[in-house]
mmCIF file of C-alpha atoms in Angstrom:
data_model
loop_
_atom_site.group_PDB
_atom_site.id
_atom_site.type_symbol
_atom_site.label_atom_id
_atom_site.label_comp_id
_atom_site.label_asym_id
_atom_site.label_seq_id
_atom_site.Cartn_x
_atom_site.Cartn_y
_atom_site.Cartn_z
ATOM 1 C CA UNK A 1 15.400 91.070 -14.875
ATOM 2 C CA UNK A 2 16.853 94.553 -15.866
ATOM 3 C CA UNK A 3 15.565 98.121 -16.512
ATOM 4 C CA UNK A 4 12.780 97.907 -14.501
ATOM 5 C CA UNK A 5 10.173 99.837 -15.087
ATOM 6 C CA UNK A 6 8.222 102.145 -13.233
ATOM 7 C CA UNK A 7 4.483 100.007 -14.235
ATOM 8 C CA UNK A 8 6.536 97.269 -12.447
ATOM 9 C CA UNK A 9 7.603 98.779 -9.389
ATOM 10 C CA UNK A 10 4.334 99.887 -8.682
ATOM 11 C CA UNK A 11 2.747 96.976 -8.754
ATOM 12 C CA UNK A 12 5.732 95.731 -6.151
ATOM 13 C CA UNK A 13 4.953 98.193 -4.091
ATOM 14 C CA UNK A 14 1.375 97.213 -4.530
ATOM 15 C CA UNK A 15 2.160 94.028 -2.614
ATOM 16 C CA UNK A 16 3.934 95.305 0.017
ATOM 17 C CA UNK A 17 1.770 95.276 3.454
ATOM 18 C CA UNK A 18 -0.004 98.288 3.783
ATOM 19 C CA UNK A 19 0.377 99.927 8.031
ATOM 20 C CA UNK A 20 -2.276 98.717 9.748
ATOM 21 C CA UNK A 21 -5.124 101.056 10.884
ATOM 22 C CA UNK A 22 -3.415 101.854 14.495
ATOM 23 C CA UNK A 23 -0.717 102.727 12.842
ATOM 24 C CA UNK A 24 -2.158 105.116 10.154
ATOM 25 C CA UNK A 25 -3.927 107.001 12.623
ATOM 26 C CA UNK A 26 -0.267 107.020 14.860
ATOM 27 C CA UNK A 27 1.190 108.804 11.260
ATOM 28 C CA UNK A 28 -1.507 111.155 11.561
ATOM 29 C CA UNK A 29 -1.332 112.330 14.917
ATOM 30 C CA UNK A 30 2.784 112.485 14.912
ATOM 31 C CA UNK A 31 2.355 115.107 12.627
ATOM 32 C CA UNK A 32 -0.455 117.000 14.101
ATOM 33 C CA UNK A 33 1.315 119.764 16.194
ATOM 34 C CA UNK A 34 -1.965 119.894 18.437
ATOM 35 C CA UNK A 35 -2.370 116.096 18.928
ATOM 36 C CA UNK A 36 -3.622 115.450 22.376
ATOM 37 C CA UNK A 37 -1.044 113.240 23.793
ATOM 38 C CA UNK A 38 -3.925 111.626 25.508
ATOM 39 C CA UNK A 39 -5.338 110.067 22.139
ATOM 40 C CA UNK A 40 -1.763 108.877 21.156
ATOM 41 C CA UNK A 41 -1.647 106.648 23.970
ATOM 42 C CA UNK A 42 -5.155 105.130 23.397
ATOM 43 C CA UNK A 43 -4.039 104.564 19.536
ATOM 44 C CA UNK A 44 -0.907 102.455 21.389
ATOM 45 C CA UNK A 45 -2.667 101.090 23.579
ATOM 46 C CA UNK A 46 -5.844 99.532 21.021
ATOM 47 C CA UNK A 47 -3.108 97.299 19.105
ATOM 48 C CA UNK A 48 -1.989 94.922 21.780
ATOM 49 C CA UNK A 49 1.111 93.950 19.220
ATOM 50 C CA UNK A 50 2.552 97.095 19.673
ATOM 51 C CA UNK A 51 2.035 97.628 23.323
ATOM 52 C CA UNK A 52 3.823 94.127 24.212
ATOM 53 C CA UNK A 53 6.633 95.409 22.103
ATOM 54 C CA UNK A 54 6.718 98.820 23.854
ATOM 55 C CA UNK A 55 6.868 97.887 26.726
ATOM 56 C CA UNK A 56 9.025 95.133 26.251
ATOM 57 C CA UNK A 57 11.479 97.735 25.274
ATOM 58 C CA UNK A 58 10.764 100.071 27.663
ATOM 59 C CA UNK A 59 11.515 96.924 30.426
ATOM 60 C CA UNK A 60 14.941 96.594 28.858
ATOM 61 C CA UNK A 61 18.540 97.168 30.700
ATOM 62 C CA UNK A 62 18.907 99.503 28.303
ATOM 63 C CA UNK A 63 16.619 102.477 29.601
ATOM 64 C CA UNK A 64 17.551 101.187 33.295
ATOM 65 C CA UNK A 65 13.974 102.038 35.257
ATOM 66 C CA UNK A 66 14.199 101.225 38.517
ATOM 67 C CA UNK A 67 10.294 99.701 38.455
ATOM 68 C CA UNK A 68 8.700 98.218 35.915
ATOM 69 C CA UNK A 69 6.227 99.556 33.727
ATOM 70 C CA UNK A 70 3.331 97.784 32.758
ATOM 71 C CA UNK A 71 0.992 100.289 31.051
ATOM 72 C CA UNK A 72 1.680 102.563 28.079
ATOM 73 C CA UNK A 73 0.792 105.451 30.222
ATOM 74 C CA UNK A 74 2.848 105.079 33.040
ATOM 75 C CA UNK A 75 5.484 104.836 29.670
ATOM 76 C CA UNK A 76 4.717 108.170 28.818
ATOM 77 C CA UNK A 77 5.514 109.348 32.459
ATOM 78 C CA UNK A 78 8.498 108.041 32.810
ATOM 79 C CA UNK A 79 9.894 108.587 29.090
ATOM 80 C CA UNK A 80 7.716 111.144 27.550
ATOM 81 C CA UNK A 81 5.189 110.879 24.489
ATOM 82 C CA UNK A 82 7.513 111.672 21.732
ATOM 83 C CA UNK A 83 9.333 108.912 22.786
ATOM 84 C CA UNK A 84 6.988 106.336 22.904
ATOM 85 C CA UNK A 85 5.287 107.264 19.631
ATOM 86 C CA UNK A 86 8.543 106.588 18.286
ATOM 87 C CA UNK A 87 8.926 103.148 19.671
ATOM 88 C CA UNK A 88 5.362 102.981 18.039
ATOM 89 C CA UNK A 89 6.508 104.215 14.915
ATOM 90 C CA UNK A 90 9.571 101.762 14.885
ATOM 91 C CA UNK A 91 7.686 98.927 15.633
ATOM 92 C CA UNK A 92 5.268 99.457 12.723
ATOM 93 C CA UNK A 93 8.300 99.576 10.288
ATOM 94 C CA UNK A 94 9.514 96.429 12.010
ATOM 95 C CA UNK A 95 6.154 94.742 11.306
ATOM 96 C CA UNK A 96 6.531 95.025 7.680
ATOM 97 C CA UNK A 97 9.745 93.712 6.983
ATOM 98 C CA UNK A 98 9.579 90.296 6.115
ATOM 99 C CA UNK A 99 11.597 87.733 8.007
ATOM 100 C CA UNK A 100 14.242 86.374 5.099
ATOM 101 C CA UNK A 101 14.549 87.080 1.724
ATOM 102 C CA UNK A 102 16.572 84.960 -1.232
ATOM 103 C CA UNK A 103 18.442 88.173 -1.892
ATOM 104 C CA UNK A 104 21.048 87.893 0.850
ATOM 105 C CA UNK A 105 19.899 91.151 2.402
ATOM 106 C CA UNK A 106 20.536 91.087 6.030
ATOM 107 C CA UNK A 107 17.101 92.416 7.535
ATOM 108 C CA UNK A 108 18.421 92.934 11.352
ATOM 109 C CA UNK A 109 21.526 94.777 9.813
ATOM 110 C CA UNK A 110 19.615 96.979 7.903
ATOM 111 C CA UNK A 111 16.747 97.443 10.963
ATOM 112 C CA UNK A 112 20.229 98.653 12.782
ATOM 113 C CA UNK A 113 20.558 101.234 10.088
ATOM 114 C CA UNK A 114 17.588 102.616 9.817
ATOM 115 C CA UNK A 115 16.754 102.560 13.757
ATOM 116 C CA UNK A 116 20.200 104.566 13.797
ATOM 117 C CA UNK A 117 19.485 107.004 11.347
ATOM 118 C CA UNK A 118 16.311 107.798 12.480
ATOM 119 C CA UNK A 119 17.323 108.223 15.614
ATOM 120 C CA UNK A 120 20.620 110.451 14.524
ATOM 121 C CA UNK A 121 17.876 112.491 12.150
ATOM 122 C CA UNK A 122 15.962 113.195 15.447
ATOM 123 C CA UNK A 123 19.184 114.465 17.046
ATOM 124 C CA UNK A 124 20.626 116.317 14.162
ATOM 125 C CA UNK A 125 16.736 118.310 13.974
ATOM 126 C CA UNK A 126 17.285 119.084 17.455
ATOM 127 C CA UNK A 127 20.705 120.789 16.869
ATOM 128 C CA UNK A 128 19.006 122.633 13.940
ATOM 129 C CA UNK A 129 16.557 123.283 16.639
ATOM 130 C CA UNK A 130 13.795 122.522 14.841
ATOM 131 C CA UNK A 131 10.747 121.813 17.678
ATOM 132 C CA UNK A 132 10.788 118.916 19.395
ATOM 133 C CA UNK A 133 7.045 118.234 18.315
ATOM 134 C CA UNK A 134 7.996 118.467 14.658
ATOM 135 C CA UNK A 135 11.374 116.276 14.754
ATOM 136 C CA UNK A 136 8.951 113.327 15.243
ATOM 137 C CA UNK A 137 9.095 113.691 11.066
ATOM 138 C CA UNK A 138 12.692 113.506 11.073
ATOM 139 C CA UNK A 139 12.831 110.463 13.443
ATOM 140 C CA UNK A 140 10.218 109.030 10.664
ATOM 141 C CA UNK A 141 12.207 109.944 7.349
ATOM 142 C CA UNK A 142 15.145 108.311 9.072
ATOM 143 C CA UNK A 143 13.774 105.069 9.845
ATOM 144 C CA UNK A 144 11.869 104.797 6.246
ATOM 145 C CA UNK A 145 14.354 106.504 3.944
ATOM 146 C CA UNK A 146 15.858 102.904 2.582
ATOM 147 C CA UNK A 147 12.857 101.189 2.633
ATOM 148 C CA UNK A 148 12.842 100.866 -0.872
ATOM 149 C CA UNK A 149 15.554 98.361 -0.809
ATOM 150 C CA UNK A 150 13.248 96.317 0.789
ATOM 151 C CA UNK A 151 10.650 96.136 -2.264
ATOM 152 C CA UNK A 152 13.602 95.630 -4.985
ATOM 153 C CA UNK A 153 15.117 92.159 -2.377
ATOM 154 C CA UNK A 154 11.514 91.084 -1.731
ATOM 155 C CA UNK A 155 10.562 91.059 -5.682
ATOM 156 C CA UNK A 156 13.288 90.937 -7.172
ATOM 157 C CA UNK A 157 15.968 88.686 -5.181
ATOM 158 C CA UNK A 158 18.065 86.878 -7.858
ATOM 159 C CA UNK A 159 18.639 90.269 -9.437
ATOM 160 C CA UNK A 160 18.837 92.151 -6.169
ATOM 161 C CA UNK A 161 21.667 89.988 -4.738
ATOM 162 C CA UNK A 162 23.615 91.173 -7.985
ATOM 163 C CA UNK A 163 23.080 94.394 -7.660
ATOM 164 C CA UNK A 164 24.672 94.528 -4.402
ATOM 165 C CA UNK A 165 27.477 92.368 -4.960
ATOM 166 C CA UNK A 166 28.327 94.725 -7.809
ATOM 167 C CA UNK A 167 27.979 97.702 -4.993
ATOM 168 C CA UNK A 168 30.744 96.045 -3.204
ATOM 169 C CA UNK A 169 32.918 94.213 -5.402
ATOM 170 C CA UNK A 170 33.579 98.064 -7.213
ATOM 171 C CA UNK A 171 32.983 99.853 -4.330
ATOM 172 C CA UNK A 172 30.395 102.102 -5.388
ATOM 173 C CA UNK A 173 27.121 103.337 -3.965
ATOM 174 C CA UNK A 174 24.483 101.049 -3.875
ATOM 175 C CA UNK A 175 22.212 103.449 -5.984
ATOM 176 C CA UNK A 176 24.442 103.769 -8.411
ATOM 177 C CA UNK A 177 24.432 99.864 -8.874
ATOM 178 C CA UNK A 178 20.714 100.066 -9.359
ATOM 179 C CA UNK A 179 20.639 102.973 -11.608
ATOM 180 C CA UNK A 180 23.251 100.919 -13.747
ATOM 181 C CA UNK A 181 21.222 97.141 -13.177
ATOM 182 C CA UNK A 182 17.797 98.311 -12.839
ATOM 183 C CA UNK A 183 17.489 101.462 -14.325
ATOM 184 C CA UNK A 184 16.192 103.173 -10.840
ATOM 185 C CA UNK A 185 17.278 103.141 -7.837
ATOM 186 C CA UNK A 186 15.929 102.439 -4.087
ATOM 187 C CA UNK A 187 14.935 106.238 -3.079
ATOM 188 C CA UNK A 188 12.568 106.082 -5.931
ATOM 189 C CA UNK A 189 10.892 102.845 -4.676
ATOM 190 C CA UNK A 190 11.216 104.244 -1.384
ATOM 191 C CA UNK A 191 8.951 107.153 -2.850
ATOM 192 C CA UNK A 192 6.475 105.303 -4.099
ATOM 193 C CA UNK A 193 6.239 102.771 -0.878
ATOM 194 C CA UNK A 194 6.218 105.861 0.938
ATOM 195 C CA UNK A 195 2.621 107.176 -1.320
ATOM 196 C CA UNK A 196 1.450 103.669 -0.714
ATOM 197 C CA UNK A 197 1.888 104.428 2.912
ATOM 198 C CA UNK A 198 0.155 107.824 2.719
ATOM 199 C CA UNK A 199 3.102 109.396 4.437
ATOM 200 C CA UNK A 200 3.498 113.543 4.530
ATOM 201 C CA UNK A 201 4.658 114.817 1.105
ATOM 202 C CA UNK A 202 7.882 116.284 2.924
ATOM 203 C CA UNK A 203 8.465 112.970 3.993
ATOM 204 C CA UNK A 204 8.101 111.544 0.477
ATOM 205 C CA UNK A 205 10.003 114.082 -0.925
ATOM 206 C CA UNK A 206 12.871 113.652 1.450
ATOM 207 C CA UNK A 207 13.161 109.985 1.181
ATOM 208 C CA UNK A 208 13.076 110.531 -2.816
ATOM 209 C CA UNK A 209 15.656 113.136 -2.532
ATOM 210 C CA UNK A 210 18.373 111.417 0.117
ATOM 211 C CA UNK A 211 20.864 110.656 -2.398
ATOM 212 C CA UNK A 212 20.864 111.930 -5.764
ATOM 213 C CA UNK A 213 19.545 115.629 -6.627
ATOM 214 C CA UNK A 214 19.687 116.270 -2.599
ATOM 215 C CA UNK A 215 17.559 118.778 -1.818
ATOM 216 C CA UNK A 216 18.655 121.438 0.770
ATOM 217 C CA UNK A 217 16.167 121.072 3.142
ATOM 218 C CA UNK A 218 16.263 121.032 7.005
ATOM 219 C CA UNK A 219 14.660 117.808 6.748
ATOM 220 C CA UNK A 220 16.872 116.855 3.590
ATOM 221 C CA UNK A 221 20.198 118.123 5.321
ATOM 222 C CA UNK A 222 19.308 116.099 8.584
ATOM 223 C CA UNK A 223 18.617 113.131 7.161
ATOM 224 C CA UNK A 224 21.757 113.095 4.375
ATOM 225 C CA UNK A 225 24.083 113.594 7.381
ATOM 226 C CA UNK A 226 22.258 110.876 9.293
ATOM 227 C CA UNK A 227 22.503 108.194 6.882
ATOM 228 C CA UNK A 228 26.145 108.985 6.565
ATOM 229 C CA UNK A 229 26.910 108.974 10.079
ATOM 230 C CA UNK A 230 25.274 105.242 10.292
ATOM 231 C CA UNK A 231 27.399 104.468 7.895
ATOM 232 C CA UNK A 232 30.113 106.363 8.779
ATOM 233 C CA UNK A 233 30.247 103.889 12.709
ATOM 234 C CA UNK A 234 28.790 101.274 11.152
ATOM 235 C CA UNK A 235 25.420 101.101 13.031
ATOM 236 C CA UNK A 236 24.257 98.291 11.286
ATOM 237 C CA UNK A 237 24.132 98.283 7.428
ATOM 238 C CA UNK A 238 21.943 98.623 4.384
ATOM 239 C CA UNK A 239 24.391 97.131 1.462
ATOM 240 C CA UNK A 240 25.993 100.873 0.753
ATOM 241 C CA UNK A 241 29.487 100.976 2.644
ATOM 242 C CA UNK A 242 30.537 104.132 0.715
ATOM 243 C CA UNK A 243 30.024 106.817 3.088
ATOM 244 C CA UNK A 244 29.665 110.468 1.066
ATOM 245 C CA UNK A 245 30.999 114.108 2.144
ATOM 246 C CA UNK A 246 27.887 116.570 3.368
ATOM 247 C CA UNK A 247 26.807 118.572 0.447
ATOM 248 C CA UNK A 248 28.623 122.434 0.615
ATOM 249 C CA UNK A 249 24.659 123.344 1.643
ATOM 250 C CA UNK A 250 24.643 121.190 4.167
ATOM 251 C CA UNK A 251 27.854 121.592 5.637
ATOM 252 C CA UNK A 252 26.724 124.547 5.889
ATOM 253 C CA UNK A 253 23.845 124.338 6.923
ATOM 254 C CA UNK A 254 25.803 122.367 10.202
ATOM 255 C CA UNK A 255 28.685 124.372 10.031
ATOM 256 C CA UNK A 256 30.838 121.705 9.421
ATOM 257 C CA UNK A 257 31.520 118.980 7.596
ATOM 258 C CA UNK A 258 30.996 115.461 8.283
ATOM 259 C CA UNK A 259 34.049 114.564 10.641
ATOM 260 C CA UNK A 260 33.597 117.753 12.569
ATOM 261 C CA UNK A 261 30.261 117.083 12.681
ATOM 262 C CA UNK A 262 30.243 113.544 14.307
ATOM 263 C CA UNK A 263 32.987 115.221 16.662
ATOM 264 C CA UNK A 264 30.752 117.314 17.961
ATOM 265 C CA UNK A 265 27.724 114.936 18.623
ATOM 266 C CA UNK A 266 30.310 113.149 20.978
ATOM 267 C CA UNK A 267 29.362 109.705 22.106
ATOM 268 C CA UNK A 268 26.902 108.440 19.899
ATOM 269 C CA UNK A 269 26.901 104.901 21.254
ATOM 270 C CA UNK A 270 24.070 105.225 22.894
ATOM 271 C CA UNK A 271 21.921 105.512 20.126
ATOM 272 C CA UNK A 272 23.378 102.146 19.006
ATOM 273 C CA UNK A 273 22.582 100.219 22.269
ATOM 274 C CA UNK A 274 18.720 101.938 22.117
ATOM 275 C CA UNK A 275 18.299 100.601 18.761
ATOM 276 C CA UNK A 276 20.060 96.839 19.436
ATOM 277 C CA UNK A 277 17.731 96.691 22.932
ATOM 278 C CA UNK A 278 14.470 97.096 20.031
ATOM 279 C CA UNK A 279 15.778 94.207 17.751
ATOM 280 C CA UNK A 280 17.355 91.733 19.623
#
C-alpha cells in the first residue's frame, strides 16, 4: 500500500481504542486550572487498573519511600497531584498500545521515548516557567506526540516496516520516509488520533506541528527540543535516529541551542530511570 489517503487513515484511527471513561474525565480535569485535586484522586482511584499500576510505580526503588503506600491519596502526599495525574496519564497511553505488531516496531523502545519526552517537555515548560498547573499539557503533548506511528505499524505493518527501514538505511527522518512511501506522515495521524481522543486543540495542534511547519509556540518550542533531546541520549527510540538543530525561534526562545541546552539541564538520567521503573 502507498499514498495513503486521508479517507483511509481515518478510518485507522477509527479502530484505534478510544481512552476509557476514567481517563477522559482525567484529560478534562488536567487541563482545568481550578480542578479540585480532591476529584482527581477519586477519578484514579474508580479504575482499579490504573491504581494497581500507580502505585506499583510509586512502590518502586526508583522513588525510594521509606513506607509503602497503599492508597492513591497517601500518593498524592507524598509525591504531589501533578505527579500522580501524570502516572495516570502515562498509564492510559500505555493501555492503548498494543502488545506486538508485524511491523518490527519496538513498542517498549518507543514507550521509553515518549515517557522521556514527556517528561523532558514538563521540564523544559518549567524553565520557560510556564505554571506548574498548566505544564501538565506539556507532559501530555510529550507522551502523545508520536502516537501516530502507532496507527500507520498497527494497519499498515508490511508497508510500515519499509518505511522505516528506508528511514535508516538513508539516514533520513522518519517523516520524511512517510511523506515519500505514504504520502503523509505520522504527526498527521497523530492529529487525527489525537481528535479521536478529544484532546485540547493546542495539544492537537502541537502534535500536528512537531516536525514539519513547526510552529513557534511555548508548547511547540518545548516539545521540538524534547523530542530531540530523547533522541539526542537515546532514551529509548521511535524509528527516527536523526536528531535536528532547534529552530532559530526556538533557540531562541531557550537561549541556546540544542547542545547548550542539554548542558544546562545537567543530569538528565533521572528522567530515564523514572520512565524504565513505569515499563519494566
Amino acid at each position: 500500500m502507498t499514498n495513503l489517503d486521508e479517507e483511509q487513515l481515518l478510518a485507522f484511527v477509527d479502530k484505534m481504542p478510544a481512552f476509557r471513561s476514567s481517563v477522559q474525565r482525567l484529560l478534562l480535569l488536567a487541563a482545568d486550572l481550578n480542578a479540585d485535586s480532591r476529584e482527581i484522586v477519586q477519578v484514579v482511584e474508580t479504575d482499579p487498573l490504573m491504581t494497581v499500576k500507580i502505585l506499583k510505580v510509586i512502590n518502586s526503588p526508583f522513588y525510594g519511600l521509606a513506607q509503602k503506600i497503599s492508597s492513591v491519596q497517601r500518593a498524592v502526599v507524598h509525591l504531589g497531584i501533578n505527579t500522580i495525574k501524570n502516572l495516570a496519564l502515562s498509564v492510559a497511553a500505555i493501555g492503548v498500545l498494543p502488545t506486538k505488531n508485524q511491523a518490527g516496531f519496538d513498542t517498549h523502545a518507543f514507550l521509553l521515548h515518549s515517557l522521556t519526552s514527556a517528561a523532558l517537555c514538563k521540564l523544559l515548560a518549567e524553565r520557560l516557567n510556564v505554571s506548574l498547573m498548566q505544564s501538565s499539557d506539556y507532559f501530555v503533548a510529550g507522551l502523545l506526540h508520536d502516537f501516530g506511528k502507532i496507527v500507520f505499524a498497527e494497519f499498515i505493518p508490511a508497508t510500515y516496516k519499509r518505511v522505516l527501514h528506508t528511514a535508516d538505511e538513508r539516514g533520513i527522518n522518519l517523516y520524511q520516509a512517510e511523506i515519500e512511501i505514504l504520502g503523509i506522515d505520522h504527526s498527521q495521524a497523530g492529529k487525527l488520533l489525537a481528535q479521536h481522543w478529544g484532546l485540547a486543540d493546542d495539544l492537537i495542534e502541537a502534535i500536528n506541528h512537531h516536525h514539519s511547519e513547526h510552529r513557534h509556540t511555548q508548547l511547540g518550542d518545548c516539545l521540538f527540543a524534547a523530542n530531540q533531546i530523547s533522541k539526542k541520549l537515546a532514551f529509548g527510540f521511535a524509528g527516527n535516529s536523526v536528531v535536528d538543530e532547534l529552530p532559530p525561534d526556538t533557540a531562541k526562545a531557550f537561549g541556546m541551542n540544542l547542545d547548550e541546552l542539554i548542558v544546562e539541564l545537567g543530569d538528565l538520567s533521572p528522567i530515564k530511570n523514572e520512565a524504565l521503573s513505569f515499563i519494566d
